[in-house]
Coordinates of C-alpha atoms and ligand atoms in Angstrom, one line a residue:
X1 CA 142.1 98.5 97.8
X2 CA 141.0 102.1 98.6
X3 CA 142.5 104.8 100.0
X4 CA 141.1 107.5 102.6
X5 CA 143.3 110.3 103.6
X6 CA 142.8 112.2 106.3
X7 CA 140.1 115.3 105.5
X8 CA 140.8 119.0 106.8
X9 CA 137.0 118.7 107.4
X10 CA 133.3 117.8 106.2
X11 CA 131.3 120.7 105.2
X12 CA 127.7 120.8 103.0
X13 CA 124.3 118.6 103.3
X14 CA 123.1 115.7 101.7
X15 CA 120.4 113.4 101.8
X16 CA 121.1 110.0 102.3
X17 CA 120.4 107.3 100.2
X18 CA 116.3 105.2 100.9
X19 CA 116.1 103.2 104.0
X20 CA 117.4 100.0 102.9
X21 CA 115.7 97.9 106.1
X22 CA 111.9 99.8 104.4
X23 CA 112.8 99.1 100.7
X24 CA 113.3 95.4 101.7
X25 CA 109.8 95.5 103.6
X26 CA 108.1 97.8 100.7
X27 CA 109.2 95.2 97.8
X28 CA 108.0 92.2 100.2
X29 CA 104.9 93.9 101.1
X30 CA 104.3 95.2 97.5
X31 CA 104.6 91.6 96.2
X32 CA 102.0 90.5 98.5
X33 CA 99.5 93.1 97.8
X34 CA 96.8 92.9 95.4
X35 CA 96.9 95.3 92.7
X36 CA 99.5 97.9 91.9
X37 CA 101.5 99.3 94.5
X38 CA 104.3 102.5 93.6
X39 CA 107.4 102.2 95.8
X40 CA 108.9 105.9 96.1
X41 CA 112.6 106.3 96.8
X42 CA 113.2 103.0 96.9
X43 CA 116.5 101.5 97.2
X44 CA 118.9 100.9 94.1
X45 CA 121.6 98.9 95.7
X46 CA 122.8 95.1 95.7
X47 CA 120.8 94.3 98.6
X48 CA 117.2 95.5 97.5
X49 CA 118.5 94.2 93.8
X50 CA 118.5 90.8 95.4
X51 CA 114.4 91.5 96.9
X52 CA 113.5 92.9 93.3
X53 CA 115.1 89.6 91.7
X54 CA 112.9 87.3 94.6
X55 CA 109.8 89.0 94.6
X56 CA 110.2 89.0 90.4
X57 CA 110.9 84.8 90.9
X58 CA 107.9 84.5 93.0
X59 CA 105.3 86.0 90.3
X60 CA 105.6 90.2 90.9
X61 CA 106.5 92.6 88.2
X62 CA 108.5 95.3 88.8
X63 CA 108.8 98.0 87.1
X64 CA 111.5 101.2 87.7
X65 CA 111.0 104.5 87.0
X66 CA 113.7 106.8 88.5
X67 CA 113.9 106.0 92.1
X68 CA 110.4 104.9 92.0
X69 CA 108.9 101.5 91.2
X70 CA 105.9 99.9 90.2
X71 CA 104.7 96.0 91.6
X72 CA 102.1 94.5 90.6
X73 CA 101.7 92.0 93.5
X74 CA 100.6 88.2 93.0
X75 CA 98.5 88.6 96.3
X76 CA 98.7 87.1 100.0
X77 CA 98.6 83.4 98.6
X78 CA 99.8 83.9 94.9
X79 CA 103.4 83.1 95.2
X80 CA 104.7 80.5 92.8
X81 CA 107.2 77.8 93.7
X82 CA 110.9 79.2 92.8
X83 CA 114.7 79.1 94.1
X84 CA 115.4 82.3 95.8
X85 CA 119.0 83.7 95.7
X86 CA 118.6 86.2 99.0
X87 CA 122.4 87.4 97.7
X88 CA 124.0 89.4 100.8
X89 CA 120.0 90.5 102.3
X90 CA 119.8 89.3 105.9
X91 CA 116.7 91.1 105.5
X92 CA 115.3 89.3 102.8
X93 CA 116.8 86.0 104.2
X94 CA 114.5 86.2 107.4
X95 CA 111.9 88.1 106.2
X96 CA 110.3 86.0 103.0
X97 CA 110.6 82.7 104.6
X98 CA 106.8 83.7 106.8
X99 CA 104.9 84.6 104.1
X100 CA 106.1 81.6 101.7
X101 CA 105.6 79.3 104.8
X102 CA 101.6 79.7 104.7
X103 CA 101.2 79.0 101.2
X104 CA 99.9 75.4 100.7
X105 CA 101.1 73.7 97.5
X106 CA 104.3 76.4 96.9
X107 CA 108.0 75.1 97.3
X108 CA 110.7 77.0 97.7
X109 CA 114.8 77.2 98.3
X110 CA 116.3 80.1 99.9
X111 CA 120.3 80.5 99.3
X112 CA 122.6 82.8 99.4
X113 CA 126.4 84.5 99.2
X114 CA 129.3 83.1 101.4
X115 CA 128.3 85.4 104.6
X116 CA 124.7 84.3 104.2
X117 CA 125.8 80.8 104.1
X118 CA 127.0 81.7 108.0
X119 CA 124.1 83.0 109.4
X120 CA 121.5 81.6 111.3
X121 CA 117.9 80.9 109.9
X122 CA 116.8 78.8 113.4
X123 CA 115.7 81.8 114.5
X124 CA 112.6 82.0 111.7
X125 CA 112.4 77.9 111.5
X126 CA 111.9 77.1 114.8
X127 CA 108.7 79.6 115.7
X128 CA 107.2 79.2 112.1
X129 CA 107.5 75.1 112.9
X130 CA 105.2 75.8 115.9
X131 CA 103.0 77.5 113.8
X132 CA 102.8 74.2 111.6
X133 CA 105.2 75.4 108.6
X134 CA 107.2 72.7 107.0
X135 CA 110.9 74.4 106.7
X136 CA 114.6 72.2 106.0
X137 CA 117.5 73.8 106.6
X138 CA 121.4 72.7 106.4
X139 CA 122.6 71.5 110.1
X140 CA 119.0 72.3 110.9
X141 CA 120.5 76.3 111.3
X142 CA 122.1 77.7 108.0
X143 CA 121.1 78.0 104.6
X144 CA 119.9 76.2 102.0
X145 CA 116.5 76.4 103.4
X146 CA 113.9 74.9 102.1
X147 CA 110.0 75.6 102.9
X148 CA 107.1 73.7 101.7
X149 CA 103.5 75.9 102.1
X150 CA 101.2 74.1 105.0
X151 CA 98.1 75.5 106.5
X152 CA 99.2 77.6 109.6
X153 CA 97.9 77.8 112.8
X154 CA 98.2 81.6 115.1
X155 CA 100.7 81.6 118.0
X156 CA 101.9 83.3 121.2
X157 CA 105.9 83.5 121.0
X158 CA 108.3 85.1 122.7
X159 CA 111.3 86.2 121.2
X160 CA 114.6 84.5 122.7
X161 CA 116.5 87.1 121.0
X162 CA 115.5 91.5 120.3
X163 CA 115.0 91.0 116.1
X164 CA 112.7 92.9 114.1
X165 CA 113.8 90.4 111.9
X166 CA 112.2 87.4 112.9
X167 CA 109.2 89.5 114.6
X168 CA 108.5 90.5 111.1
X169 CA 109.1 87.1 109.6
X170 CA 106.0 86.1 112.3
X171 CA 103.9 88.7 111.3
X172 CA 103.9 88.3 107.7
X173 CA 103.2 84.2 108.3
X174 CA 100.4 85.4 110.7
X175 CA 98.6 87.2 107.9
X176 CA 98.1 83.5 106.9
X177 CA 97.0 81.6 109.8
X178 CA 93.8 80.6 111.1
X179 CA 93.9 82.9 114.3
X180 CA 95.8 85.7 115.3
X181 CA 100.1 85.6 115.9
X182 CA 101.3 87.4 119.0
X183 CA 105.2 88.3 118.9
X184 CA 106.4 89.0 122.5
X185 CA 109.1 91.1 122.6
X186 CA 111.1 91.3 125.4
X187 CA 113.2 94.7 123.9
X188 CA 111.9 96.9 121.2
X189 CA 113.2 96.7 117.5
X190 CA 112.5 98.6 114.5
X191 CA 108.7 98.3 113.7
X192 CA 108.4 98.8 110.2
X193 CA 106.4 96.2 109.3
X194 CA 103.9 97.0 111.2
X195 CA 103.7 100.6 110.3
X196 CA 103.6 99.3 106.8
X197 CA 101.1 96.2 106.8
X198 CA 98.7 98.6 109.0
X199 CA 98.7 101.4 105.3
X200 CA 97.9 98.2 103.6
X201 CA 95.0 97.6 105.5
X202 CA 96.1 94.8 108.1
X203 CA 94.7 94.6 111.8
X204 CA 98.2 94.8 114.1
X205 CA 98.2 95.8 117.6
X206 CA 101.0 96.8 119.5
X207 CA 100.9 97.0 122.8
X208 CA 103.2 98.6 125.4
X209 CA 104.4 100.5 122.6
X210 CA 106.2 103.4 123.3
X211 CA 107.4 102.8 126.3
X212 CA 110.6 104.5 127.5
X213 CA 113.9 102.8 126.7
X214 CA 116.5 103.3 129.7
X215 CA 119.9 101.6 129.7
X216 CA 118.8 100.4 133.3
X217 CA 116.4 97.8 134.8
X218 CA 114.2 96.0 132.8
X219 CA 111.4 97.2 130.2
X220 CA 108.0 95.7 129.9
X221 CA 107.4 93.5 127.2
X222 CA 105.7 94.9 123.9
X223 CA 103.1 92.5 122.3
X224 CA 102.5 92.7 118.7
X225 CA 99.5 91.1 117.2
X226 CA 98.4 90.4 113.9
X227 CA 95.2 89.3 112.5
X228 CA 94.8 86.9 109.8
X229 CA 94.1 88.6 106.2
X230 CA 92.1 87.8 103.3
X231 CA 94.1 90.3 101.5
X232 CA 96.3 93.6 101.5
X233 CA 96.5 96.6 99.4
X234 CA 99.7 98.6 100.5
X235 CA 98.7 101.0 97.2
X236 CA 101.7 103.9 98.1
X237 CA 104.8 103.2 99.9
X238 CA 107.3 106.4 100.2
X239 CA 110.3 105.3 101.5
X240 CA 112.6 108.0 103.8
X241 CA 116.4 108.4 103.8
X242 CA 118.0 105.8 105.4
X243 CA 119.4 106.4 109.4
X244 CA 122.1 103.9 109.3
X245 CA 123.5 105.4 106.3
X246 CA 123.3 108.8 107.6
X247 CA 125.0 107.8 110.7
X248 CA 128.3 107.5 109.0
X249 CA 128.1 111.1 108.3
X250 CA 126.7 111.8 111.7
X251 CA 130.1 110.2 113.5
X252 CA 132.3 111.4 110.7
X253 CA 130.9 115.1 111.0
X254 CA 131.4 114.6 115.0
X255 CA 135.3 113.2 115.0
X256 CA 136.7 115.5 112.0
X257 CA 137.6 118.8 113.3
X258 CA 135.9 121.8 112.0
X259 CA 133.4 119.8 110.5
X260 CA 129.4 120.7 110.2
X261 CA 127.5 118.3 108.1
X262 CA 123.1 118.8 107.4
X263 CA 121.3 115.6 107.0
X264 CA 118.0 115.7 105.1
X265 CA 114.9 113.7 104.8
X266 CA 116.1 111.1 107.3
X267 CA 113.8 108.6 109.1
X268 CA 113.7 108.5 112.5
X269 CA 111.8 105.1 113.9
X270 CA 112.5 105.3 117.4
X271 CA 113.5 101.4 117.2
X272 CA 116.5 103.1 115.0
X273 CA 118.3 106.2 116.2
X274 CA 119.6 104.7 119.8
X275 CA 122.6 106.1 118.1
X276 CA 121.3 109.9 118.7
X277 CA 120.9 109.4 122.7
X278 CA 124.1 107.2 123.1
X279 CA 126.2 110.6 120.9
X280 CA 124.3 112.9 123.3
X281 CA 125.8 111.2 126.2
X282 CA 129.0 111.7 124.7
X283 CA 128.6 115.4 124.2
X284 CA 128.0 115.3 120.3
X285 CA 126.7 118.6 119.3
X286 CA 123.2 117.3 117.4
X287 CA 120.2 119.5 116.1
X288 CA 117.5 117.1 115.2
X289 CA 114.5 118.6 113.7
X290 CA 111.5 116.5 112.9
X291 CA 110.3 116.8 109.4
X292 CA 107.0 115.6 107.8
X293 CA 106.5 112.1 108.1
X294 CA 107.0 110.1 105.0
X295 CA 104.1 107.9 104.8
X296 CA 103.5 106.9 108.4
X297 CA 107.6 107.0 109.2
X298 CA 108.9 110.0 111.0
X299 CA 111.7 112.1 109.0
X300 CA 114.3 114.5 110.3
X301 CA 116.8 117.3 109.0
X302 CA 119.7 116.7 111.4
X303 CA 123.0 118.8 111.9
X304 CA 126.2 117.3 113.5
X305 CA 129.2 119.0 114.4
X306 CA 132.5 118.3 115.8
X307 CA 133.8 118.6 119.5
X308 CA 134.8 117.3 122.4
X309 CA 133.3 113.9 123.3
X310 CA 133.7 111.9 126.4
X311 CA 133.4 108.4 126.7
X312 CA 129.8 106.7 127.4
X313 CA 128.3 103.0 128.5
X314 CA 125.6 101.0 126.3
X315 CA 123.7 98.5 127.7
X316 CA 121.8 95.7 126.7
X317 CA 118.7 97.7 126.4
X318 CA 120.0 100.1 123.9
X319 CA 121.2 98.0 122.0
X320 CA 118.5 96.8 119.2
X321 CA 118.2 100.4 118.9
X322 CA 121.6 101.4 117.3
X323 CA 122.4 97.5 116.2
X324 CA 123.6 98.7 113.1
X325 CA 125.7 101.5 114.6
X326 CA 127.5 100.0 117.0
X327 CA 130.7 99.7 114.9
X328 CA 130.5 103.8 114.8
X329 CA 130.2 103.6 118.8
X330 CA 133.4 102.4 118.4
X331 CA 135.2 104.9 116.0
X332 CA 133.5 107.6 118.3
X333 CA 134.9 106.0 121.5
X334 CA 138.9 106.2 120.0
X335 CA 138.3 110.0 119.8
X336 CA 136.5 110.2 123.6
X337 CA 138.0 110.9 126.6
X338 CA 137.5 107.5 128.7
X339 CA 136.4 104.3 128.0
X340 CA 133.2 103.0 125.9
X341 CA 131.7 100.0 126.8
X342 CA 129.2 98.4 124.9
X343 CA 127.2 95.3 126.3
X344 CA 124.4 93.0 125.9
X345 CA 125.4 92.8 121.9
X346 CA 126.2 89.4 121.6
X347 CA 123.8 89.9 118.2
X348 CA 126.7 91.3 116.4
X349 CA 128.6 88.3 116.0
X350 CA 125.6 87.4 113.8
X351 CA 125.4 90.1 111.4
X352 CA 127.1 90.4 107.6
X353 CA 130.0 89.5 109.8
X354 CA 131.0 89.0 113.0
X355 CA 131.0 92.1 114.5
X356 CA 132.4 92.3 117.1
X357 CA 135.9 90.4 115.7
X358 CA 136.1 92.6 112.8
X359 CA 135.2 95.8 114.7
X360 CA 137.7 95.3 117.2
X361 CA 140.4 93.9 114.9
X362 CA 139.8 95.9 112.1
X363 CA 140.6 99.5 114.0
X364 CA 142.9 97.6 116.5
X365 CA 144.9 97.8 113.3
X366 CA 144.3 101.4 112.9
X367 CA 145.8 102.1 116.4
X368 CA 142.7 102.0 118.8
X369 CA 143.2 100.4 122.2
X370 CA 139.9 98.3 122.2
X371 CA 139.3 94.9 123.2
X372 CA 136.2 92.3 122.2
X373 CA 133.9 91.2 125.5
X374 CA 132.2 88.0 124.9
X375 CA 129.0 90.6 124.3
X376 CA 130.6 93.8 122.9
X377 CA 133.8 95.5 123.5
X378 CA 135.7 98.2 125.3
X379 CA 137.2 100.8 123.8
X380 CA 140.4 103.4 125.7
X381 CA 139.8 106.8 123.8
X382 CA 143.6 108.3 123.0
X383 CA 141.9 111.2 120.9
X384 CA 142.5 109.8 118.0
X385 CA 143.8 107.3 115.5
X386 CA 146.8 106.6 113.8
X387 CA 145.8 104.3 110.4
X388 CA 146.7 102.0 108.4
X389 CA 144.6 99.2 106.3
X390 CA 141.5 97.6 107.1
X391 CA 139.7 94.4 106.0
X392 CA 136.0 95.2 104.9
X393 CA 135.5 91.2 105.3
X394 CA 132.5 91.6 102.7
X395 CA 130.6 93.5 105.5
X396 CA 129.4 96.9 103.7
X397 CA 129.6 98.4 107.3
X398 CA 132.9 97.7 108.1
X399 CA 133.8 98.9 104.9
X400 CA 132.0 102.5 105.3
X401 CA 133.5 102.0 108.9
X402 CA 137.3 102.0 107.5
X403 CA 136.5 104.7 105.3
X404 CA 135.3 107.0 107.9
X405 CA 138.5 106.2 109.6
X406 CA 140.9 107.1 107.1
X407 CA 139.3 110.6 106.8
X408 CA 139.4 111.1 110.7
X409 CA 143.0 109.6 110.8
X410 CA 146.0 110.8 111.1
X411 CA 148.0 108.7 108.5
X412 CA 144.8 108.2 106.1
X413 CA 143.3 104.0 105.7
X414 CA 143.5 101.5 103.1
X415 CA 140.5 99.6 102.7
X416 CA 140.5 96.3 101.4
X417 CA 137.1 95.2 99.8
X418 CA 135.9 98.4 99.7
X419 CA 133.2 97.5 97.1
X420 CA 131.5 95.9 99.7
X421 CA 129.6 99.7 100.5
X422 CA 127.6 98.9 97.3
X423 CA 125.2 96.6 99.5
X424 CA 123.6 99.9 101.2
X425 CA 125.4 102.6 99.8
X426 CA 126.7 102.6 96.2
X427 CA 127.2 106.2 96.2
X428 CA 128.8 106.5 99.3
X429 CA 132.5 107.6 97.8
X430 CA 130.5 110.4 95.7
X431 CA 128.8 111.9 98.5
X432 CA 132.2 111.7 100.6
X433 CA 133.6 113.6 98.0
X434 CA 130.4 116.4 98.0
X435 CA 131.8 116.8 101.5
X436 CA 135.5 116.6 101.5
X437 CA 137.1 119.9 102.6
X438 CA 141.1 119.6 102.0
X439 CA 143.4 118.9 104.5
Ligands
S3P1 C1 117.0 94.6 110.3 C2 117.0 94.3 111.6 C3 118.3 94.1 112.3 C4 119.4 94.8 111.6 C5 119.5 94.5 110.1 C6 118.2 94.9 109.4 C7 115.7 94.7 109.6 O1 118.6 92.7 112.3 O2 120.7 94.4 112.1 O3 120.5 95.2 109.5 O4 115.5 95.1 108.5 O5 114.7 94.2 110.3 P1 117.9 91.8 113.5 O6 116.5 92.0 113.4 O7 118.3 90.4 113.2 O8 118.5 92.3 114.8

């Protein structure tokens, strides 16, 4: 159990720790490459431990220097037949399965911790079984999953649900089919991968891109295709700081009075910082000031301060966009005047845990008047929150969640599990402490 007592406020700047949803992608991508690729500021945390470990399994050397790394990639078709423990990594759990799928010859088992053991993998099988992949998994939905390489053929396919996820999943199979893989995506998500395989040399359209997200009406679809590849040589990857990490400070900085907190070296990927527009709505006082790009990624110094905040609605639309920090909508929305509503995020009862039970639950102990929707939740700002303890339920959000809450509290929170922040964030209680002022 750990403690959080209330702050008098949050002062100084920090960078935040490498983009854990890149790192996964940079390791994957690096593995696949031909050649030596250097990762820089990649990762070091339990979740990109457990890509290292794969990639390492499926042939790659790795090699760390400081916060860079060095792979030396077994090429598009070179990986060798292994048991894969994916650990906590959703990530890594969706992700490998497209580019093990196309390898003819290879066999493979992907497992994982107890919260992996609860989340879907039908998402990746079913498309990847239309493109001819021969995939196994427990109740036909959970891991263990098992894949066999087959010859793959390209496909059209829409995706039932917004996931960067399993978009990139597809695009990383289509580099090994016979014709080019379209992903249809009804919402736009995060688009990493693309931005990445592109560096490495990879034909991927994306069409419709950039259009403008509104919380209202419908959104035309974005296509993303990829062309089959002989091979990819990714070379240099620079990976930025990491949004979802920084929006802890972000909220914190927003709903501790007196506070001012500076932000460096953060990417921005529009598919990631719904969180900025939905704070704006609320009144947050944000400066966000675009930075050099790190390596086709767009960075950001950003400054948040406390105030007033009213409450705000989030719609389906929005919602791939901030899916991370949608637990942090909610620790905002107890200190607005109003009610929040957040809908169209049925998603987040698939994520390291159910979100949406242990969001609601977990600061419904702290005092918060919210209540779970079948798709989200609605939280009654009182101004504030009382405290109390807190459940991390092994989610490393929830557990950054509850710590943010103590310090913005009024009685200071307990969090059980707190170790859990190690998956994304292992120096998270350090840099707390670089901006702690005393009560
Ligand atoms: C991620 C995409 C999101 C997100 C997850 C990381 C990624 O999941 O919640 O933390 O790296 O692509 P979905 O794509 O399943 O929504």
């Amino acid at each position: 159990m750990t403690r959080f007592d209330p702050a008098g406020s949050l002062r100084g700047a920090l960078t935040p720790p490498p983009d854990k949803s890149i790192s996964h992608r940079a390791a994957l991508i690096a593995a696949l490459g031909e050649g030596e690729t250097v990762v820089r500021n990649h990762l070091e945390a339990e979740d990109t431990r457990s890509t290292l470990a794969a990639i390492e399994a499926l042939g790659a050397t790795v090699e760390r220097d400081g916060l860079d790394l060095r792979v030396r990639g077994v090429g598009l078709r070179g990986a060798r037949s292994a048991a894969i423990d994916v650990g906590n990594a959703g990530t890594l759990l969706r992700l490998l399965p497209g580019w093990l799928a196309g390898q003819p010859g290879g066999e493979w088992t992907l497992d994982g911790d107890e919260s992996i053991r609860r989340r879907p993998v039908d998402r990746v099988v079913e498309p990847l079984r239309l493109m001819g992949a021969e995939l196994s998994a427990r109740d036909d939905r959970l891991v263990p999953l098992r894949v066999r390489g087959a010859e793959l053929r390209g496909v059209e396919y829409r995706l039932p649900v917004a996931s960067a996820q399993v978009k990139s999943c597809l695009l990383l199979a289509g580099l090994l089919a016979d014709r080019p893989t379209t992903v249809i995506e009804r919402r736009p998500t995060r688009d990493h991968t693309e931005r990445m395989l592109r560096a490495a040399g990879a034909t991927v359209r994306t069409e419709n891109a950039g259009t403008p997200v509104t919380i209202h009406g419908a959104l035309p679809a974005t296509r993303v295709t990829v062309e089959p590849a002989a091979a990819l040589a990714p070379s240099e990857i620079t990976v930025p700081g990491d949004f979802s990490s920084a929006a802890f400070w972000i909220v914190a900085a927003m709903v501790v009075r007196g506070s001012e907190v500076r932000l460096d070296a953060i990417g921005i990927n529009p598919g990631r910082i719904g969180l900025l527009g939905i704070l704006t709505r609320m009144g947050a006082a944000l400066e966000v000031v675009e930075t050099a790009a790190a390596q086709r990624e767009p960075t950001a110094t950003i400054v948040a301060r406390s105030g007033p905040l009213q409450a705000a609605r989030v719609g389906a639309g929005e919602v791939p966009l901030a899916i991370d920090e949608l637990p942090l909508v909610a620790l905002a929305g107890c200190f607005a005047d109003g009610e929040t509503i957040v809908s169209g995020a049925e998603e987040l009862r698939h994520k390291e845990s159910d979100r949406i039970e242990t969001v609601v639950g977990g600061l419904r102990g702290l005092g918060a008047e919210i209540e779970a929707t079948g798709d989200g939740f609605a939280v009654r700002g009182t101004g504030g929150l009382r405290g109390g303890a807190i459940d991390a339920a092994g989610d490393h959000r929830l557990a950054m969640l509850g710590a943010i809450a103590g310090i913005a509290s009024d009685e200071g929170v307990e969090v059980r599990g707190f170790e859990a922040a190690a998956v994304s964030y292992p120096g998270f209680a350090a840099d707390l402490g670089s901006l702690l002022r005393p009560a």
